[in-house]
Short mmCIF file of C-alpha atoms and ligand atoms in Angstrom, two decimals:
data_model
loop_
_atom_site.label_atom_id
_atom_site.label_comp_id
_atom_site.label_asym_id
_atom_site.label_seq_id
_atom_site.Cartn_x
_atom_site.Cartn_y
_atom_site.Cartn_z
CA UNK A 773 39.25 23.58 2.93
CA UNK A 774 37.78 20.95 1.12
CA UNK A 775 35.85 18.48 2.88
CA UNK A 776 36.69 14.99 1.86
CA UNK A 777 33.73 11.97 2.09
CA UNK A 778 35.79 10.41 4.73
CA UNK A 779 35.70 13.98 6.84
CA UNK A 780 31.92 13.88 6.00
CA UNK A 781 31.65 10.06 7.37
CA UNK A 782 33.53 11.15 10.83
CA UNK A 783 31.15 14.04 11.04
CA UNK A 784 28.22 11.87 10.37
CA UNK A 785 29.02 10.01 13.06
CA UNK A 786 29.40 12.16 15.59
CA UNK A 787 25.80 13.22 15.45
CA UNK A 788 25.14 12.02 18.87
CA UNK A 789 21.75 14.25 18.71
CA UNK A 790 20.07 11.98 16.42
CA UNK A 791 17.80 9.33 17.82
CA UNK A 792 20.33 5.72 18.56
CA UNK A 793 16.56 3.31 17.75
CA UNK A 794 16.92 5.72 14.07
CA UNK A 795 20.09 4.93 13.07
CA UNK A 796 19.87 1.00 12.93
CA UNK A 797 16.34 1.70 10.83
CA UNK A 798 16.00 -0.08 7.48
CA UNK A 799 14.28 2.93 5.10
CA UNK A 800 11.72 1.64 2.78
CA UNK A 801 13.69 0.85 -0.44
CA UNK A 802 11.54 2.85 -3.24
CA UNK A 803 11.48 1.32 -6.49
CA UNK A 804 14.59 1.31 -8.05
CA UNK A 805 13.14 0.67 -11.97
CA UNK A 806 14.07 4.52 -13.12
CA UNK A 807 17.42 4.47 -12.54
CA UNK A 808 18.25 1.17 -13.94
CA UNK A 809 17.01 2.16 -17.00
CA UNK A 810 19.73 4.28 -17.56
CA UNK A 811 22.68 2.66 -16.21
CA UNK A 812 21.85 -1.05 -17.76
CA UNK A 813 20.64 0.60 -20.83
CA UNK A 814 17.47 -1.91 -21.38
CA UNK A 815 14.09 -1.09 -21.07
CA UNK A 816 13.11 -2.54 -17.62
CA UNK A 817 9.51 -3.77 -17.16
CA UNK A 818 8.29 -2.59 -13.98
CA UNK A 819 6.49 -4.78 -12.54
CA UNK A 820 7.59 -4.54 -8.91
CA UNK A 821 5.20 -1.62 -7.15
CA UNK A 822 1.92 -2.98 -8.07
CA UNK A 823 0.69 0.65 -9.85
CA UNK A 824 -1.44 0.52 -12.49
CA UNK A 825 0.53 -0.51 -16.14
CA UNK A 826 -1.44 2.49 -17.59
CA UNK A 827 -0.88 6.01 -17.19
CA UNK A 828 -4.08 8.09 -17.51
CA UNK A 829 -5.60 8.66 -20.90
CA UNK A 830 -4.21 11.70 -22.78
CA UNK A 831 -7.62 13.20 -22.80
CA UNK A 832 -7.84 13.38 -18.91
CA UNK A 833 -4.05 14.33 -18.92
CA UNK A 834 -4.97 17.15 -21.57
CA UNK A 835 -8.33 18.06 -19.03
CA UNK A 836 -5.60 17.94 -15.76
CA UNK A 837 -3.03 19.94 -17.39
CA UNK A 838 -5.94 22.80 -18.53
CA UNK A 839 -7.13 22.79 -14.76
CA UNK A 840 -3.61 23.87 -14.13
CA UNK A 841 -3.80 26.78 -16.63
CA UNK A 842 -7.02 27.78 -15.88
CA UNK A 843 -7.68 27.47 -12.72
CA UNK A 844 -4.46 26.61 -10.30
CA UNK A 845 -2.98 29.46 -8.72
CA UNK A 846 0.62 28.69 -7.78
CA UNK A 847 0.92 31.62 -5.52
CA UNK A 848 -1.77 30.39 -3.17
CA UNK A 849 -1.97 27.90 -0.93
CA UNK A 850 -3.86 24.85 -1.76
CA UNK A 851 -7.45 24.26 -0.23
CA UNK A 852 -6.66 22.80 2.94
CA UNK A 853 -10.02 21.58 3.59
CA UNK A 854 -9.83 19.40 0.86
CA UNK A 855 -13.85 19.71 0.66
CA UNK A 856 -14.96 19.29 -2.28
CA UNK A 857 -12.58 15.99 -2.73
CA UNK A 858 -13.90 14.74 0.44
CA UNK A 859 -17.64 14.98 -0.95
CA UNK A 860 -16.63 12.89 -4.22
CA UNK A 861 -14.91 10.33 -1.89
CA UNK A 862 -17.61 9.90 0.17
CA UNK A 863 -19.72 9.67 -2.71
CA UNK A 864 -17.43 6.65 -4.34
CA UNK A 865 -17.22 5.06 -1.02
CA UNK A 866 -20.71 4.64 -0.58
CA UNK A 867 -21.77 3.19 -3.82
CA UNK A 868 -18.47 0.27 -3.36
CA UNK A 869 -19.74 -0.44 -0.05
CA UNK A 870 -23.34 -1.65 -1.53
CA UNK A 871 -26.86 -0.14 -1.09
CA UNK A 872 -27.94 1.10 1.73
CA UNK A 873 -24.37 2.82 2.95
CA UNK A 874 -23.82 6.06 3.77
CA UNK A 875 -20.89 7.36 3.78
CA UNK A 876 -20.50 11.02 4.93
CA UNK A 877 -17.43 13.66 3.89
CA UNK A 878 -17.06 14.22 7.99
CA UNK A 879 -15.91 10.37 7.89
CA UNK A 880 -12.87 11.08 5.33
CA UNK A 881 -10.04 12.39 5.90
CA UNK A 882 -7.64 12.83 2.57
CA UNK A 883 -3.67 12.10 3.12
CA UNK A 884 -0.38 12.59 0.90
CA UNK A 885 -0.66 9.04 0.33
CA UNK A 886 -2.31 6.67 3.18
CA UNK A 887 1.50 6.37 4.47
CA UNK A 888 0.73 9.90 5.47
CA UNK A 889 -2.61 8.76 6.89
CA UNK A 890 -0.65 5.87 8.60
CA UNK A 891 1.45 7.91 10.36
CA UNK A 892 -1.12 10.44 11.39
CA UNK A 893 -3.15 7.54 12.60
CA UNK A 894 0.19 6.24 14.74
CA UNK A 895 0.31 9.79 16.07
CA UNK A 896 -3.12 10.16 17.20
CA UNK A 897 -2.92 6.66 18.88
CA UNK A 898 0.40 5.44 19.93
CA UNK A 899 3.63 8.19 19.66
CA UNK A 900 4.85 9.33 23.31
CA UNK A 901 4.63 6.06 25.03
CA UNK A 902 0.42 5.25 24.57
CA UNK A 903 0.78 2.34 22.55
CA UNK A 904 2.15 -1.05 20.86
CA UNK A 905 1.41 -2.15 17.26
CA UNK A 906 0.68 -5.32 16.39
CA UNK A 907 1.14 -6.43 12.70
CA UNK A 908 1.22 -10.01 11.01
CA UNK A 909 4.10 -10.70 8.98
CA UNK A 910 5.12 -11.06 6.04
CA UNK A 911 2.32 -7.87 4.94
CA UNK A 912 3.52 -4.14 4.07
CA UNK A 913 6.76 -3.04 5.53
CA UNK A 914 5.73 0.42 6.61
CA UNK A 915 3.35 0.02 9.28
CA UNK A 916 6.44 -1.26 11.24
CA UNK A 917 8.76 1.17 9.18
CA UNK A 918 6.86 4.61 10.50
CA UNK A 919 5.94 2.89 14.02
CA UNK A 920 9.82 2.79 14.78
CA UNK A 921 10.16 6.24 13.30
CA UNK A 922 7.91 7.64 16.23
CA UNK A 923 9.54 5.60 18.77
CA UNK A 924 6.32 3.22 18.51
CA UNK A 925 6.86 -0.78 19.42
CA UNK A 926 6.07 -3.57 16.89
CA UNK A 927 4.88 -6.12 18.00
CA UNK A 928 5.07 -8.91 14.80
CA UNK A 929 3.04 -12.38 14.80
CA UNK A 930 2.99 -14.52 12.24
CA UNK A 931 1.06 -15.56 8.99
CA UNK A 932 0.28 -19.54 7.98
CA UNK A 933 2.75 -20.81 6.25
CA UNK A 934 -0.04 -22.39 4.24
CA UNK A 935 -2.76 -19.37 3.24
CA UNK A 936 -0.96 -16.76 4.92
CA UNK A 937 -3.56 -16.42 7.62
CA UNK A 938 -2.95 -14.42 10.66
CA UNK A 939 -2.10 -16.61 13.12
CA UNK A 940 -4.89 -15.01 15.56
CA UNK A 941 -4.03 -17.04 18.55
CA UNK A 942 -0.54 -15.73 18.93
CA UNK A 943 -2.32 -12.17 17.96
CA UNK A 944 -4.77 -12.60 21.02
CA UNK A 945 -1.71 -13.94 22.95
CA UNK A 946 0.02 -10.56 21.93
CA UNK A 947 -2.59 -8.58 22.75
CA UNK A 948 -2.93 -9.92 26.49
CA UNK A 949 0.87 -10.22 27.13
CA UNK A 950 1.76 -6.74 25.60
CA UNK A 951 1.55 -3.92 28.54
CA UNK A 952 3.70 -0.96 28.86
CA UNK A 953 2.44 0.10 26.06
CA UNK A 954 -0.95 -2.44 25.44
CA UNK A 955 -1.68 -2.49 22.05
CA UNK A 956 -3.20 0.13 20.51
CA UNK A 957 -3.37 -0.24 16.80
CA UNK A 958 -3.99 -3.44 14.75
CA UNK A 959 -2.99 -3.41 11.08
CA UNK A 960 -5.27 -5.98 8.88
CA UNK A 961 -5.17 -5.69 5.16
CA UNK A 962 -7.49 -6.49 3.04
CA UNK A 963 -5.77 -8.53 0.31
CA UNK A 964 -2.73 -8.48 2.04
CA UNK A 965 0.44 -7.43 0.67
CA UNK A 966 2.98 -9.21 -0.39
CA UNK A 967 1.03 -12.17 -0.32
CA UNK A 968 -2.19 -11.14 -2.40
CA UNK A 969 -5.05 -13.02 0.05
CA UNK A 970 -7.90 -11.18 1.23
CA UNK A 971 -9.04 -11.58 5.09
CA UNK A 972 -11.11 -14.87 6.13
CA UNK A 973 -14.21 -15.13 7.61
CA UNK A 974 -12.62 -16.47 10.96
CA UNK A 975 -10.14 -12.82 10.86
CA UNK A 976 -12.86 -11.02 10.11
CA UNK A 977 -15.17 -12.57 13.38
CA UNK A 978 -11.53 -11.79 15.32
CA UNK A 979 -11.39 -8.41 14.59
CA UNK A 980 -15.53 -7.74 15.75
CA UNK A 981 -14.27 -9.22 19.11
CA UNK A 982 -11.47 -6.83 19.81
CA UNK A 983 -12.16 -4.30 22.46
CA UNK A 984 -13.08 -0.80 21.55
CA UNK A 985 -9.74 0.37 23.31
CA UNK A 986 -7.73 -1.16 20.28
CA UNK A 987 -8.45 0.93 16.86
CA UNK A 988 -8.51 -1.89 13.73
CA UNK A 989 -6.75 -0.42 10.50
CA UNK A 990 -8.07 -2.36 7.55
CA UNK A 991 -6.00 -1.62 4.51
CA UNK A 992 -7.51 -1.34 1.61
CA UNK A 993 -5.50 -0.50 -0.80
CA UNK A 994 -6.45 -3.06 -3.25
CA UNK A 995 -10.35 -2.64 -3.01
CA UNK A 996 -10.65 -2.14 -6.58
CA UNK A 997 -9.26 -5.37 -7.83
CA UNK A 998 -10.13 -7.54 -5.05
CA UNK A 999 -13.96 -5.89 -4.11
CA UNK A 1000 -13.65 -6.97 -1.40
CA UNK A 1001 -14.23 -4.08 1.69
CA UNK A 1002 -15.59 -3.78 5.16
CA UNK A 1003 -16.66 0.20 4.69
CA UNK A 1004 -19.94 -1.49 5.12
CA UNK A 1005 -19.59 -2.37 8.69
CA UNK A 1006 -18.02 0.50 10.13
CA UNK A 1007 -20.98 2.07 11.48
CA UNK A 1008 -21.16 -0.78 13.48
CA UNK A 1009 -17.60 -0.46 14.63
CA UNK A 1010 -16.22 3.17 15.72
CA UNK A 1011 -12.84 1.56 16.72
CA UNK A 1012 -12.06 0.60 12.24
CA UNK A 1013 -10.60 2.51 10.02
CA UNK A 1014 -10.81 2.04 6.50
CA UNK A 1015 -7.41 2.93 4.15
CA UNK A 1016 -7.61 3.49 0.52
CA UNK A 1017 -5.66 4.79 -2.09
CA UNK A 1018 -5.15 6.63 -5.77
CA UNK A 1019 -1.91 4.73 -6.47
CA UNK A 1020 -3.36 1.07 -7.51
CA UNK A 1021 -6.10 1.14 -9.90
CA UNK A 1022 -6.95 4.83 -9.79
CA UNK A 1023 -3.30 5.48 -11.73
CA UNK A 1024 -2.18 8.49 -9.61
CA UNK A 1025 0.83 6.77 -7.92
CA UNK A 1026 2.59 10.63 -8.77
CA UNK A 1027 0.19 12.28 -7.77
CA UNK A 1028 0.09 11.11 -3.62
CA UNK A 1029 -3.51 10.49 -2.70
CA UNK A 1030 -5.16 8.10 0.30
CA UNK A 1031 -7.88 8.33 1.83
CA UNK A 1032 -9.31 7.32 5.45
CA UNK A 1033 -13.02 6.49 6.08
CA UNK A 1034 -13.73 6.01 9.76
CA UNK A 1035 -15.48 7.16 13.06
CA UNK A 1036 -16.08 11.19 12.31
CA UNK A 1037 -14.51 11.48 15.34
CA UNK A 1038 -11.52 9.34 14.65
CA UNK A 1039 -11.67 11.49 11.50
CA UNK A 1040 -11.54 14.82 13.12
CA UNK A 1041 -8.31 13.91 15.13
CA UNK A 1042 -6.29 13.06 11.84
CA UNK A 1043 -7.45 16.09 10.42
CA UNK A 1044 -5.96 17.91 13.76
CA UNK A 1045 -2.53 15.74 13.68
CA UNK A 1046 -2.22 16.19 10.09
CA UNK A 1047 0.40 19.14 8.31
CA UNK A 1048 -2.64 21.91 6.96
CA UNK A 1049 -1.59 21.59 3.40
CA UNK A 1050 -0.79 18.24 2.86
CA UNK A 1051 -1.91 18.00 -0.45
CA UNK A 1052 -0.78 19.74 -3.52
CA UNK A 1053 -3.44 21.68 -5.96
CA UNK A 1054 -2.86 19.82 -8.90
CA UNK A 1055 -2.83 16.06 -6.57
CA UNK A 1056 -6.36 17.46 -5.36
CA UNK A 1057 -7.45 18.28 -9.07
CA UNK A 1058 -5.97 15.17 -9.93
CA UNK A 1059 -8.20 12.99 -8.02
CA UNK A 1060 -11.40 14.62 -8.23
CA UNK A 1061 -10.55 14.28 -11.55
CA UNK A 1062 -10.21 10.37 -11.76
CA UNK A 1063 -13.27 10.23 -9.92
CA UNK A 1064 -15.40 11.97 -11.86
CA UNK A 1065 -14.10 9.20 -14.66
CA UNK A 1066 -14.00 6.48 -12.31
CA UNK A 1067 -16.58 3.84 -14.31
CA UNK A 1068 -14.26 3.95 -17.68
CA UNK A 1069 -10.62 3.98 -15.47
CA UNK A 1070 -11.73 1.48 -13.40
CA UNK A 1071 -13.34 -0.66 -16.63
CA UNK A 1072 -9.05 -1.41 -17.26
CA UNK A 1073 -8.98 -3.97 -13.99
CA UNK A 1074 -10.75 -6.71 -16.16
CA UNK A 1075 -7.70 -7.22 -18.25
CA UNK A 1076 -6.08 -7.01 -15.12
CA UNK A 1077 -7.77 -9.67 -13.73
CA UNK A 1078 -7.42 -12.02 -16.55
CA UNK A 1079 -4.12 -11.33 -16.92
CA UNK A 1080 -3.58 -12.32 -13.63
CA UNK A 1081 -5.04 -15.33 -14.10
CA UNK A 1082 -3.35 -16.17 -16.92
CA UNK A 1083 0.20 -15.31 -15.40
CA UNK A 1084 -0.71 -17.25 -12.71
CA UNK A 1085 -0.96 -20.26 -14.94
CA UNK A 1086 2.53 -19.87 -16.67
CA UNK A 1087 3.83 -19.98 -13.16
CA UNK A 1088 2.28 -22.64 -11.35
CA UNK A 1089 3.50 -24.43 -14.63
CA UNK A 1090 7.29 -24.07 -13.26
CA UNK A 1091 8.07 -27.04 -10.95
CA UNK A 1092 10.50 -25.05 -8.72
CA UNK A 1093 7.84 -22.33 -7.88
CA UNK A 1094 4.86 -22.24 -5.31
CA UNK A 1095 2.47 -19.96 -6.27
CA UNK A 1096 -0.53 -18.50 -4.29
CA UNK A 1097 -3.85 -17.23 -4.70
CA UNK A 1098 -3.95 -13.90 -5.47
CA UNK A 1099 -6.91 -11.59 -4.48
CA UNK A 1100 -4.76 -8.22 -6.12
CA UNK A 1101 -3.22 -7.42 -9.16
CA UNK A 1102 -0.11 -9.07 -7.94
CA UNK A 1103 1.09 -12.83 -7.88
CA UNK A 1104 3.15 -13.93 -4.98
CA UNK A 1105 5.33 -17.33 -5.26
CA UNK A 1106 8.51 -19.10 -3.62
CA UNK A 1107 11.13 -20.98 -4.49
CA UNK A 1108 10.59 -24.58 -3.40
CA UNK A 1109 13.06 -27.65 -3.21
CA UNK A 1110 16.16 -25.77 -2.91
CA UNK A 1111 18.46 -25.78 0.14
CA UNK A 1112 18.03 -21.92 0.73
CA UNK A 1113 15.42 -20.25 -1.20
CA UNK A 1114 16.10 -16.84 0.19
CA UNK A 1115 19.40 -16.92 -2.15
CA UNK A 1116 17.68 -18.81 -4.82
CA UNK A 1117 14.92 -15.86 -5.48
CA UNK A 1118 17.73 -13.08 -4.92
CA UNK A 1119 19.82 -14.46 -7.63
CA UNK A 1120 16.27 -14.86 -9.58
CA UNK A 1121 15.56 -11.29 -9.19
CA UNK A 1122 19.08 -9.92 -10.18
CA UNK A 1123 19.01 -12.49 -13.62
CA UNK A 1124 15.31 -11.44 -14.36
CA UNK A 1125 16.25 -8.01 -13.94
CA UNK A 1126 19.87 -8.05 -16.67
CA UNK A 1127 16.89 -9.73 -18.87
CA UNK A 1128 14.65 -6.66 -18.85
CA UNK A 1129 12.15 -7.37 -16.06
CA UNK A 1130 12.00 -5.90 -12.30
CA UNK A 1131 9.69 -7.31 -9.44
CA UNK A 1132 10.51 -7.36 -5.79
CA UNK A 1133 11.84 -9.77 -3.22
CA UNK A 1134 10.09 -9.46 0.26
CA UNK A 1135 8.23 -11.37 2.73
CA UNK A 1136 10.55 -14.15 2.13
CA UNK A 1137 9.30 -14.46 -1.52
CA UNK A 1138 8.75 -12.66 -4.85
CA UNK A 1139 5.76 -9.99 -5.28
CA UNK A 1140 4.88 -9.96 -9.05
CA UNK A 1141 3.10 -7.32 -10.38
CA UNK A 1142 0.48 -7.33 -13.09
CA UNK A 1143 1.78 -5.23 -15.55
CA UNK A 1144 0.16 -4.84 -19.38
CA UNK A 1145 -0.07 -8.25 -21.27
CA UNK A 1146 3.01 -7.89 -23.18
CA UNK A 1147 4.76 -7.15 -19.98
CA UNK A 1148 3.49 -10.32 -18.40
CA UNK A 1149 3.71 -12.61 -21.52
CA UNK A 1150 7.71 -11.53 -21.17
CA UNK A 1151 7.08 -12.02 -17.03
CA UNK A 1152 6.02 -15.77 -17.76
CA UNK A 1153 8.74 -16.01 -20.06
CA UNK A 1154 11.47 -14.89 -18.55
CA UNK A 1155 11.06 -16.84 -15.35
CA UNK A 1156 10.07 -19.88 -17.05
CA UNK A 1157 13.37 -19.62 -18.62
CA UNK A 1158 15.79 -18.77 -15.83
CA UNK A 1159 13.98 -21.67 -13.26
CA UNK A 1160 13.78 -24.62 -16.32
C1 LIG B 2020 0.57 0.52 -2.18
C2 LIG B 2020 0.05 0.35 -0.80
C3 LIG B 2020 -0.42 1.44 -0.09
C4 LIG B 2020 -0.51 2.78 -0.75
O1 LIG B 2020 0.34 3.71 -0.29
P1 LIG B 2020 0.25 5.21 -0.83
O2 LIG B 2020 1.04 5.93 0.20
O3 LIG B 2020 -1.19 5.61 -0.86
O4 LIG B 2020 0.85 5.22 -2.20
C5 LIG B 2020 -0.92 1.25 1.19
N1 LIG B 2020 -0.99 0.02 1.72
C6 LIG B 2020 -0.57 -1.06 1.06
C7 LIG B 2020 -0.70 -2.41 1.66
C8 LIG B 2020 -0.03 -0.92 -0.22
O5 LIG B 2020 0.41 -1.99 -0.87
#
């Protein structure tokens, strides 16, 4: 018998064992630039996921690829300790908090990705009816994506309209009026994504006064353009946790790597909650490798940064935009003046995409990636064209 897609709809919905809160759940959308390639048949530039325009030098690629000769064994499981990582990490993290910190390996712990740390963190917190979330939208989509995953409740405030702020009166408000679960976890990030700004001196005073029952995640997962970090101040508060990641400036978005730096206690229950191997050999190799080279990688954010600025220029230029201030190596603007702007930047991103260039639509605007300066000179262009 052959089984036809429509017999493989009926059966799909007759899988009454599956969760009913999982089925409405809106998947993060990865980045569809790959495939487009092909079918369109233009080179699309990708400037949509905020990853680093540059792959690694060939050099360190050659050095990666020998440590997989020489010294990867595929029929043995990878070191699930992740030590020696750990002690470069904590090593890094210490010198980009300032003098004077710190930082010890028992306060990392190393995920596939900090999505993998996120969860783990929702898991040692919230999953089995413990706690609430509380996020501040628009800002990264899966905080709220993994909480509903574990059966975890969201509870969303919202941002000024203005700077994008967290509007921390309706946050305390949420905090008091949420029981059954109370909030447990706070997500702050630190420049926010999709809107670029880093946190304000009046979040940051917030944040000191919530209770030690409620764990603070600061993401950080633009530290290295923005410089902005708290790591500092986390000896002062066992209840943050500091996320990081290899997938911005580091250039291992392939390769899977976050990192946590928190309470060692904190630490020691994400290393319980979390699978034993989560991390591949060659990811491992990978970044002790980038940190061992971190001075001359990280020496590419300049450009960056100037290209940023720059590209920010071009685009406040264009009447019909509003454009922000961006703390990341991403812009983030709107569509102003038009009766619905939601359909104005969809159409925007479907044109800009037939003419060669990808970025995303979220957070009720357009997240613009820095990519290499041809990529953004044809960025400013494009747009400049299609909004004129
Ligand atoms: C890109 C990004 C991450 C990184 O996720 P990985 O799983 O480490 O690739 C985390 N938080 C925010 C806000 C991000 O934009």
């Amino acid at each position: 018998m052959t089984i036809s897609s429509n017999t493989a709809l009926t059966v799909a919905t007759a899988l009454s064992f599956l969760r009913d809160e999982l089925t409405s759940l809106q998947a993060y959308t990865p980045h569809p630039g790959g495939a487009v390639v092909q079918s369109v048949q233009i080179e699309i530039d990708r400037v949509e996921t905020n990853e680093s325009p540059y792959d690694l030098p060939p050099a360190l690629k050659q050095e990666l690829a020998q440590i997989w000769v020489d010294e990867i064994e595929s029929n043995r499981y990878p070191d699930g300790g992740h030590d020696r990582l750990k002690g470069l990490i904590a090593t890094y993290a210490s010198e980009s908090a300032g003098s004077g910190v710190s930082i010890q390996p028992s306060q990392i712990s190393v995920g596939n990705g900090s999505d993998e740390l996120l969860r783990s963190i929702l898991i040692a917190t919230c999953v089995g009816g413990a706690g609430s979330i509380l996020v501040a939208a628009p800002t990264f989509s899966m905080y709220g994506i993994l909480a509903q995953t574990l059966g975890v409740p969201v509870v969303s405030v919202n941002r000024s309209s203005l700077n994008f702020e967290v509007d921390l009166v309706a946050a305390q408000k949420a905090i008091t009026d949420t029981q059954n679960p109370p909030v447990r976890v706070v997500f702050m990030v630190h420049p926010n994504s999709p809107t670029g700004n880093a946190l304000t001196t009046a979040e940051l005073e917030w944040m000191r006064g919530l209770p030690s029952d409620i764990l603070v995640v600061i993401d950080e997962a633009y530290f290295e353009f923005s410089q902005h970090t708290v790591v500092a101040e986390l000896v002062q508060h066992p209840n943050w946790v500091v996320l990081r990641t290899f997938s911005k400036a580091f250039r291992l978005a392939a390769h899977r790597v976050g990192y946590a730096v928190g309470h060692p206690q904190l630490i020691a229950t994400l290393e319980q909650v979390r699978l034993p191997y989560n991390l591949p050999s060659i990811s491992l190799a990978a970044a002790e490798l980038v940190l061992k080279h971190h001075v001359s990688l990280l020496s590419a954010i300049a450009e960056t940064m100037s290209e940023r600025d720059r590209l920010s220029i071009v685009l406040t230029a264009i009447p019909a935009l509003q454009v922000w201030r961006s703390d990341a190596n991403f812009i983030y603007v709107r569509i102003q003046g038009v009766p619905n702007p939601d359909l104005s930047m969809s159409e925007l991103v479907i044109k800009l995409k037939s003419l060669g260039t990808s970025i995303r639509h979220t957070g009720g605007g357009l997240r613009i990636s820095i990519g290499s300066p041809a990529e953004n000179q044809r960025t400013g262009a494009r747009i400049t064209q299609l909004l004129k």
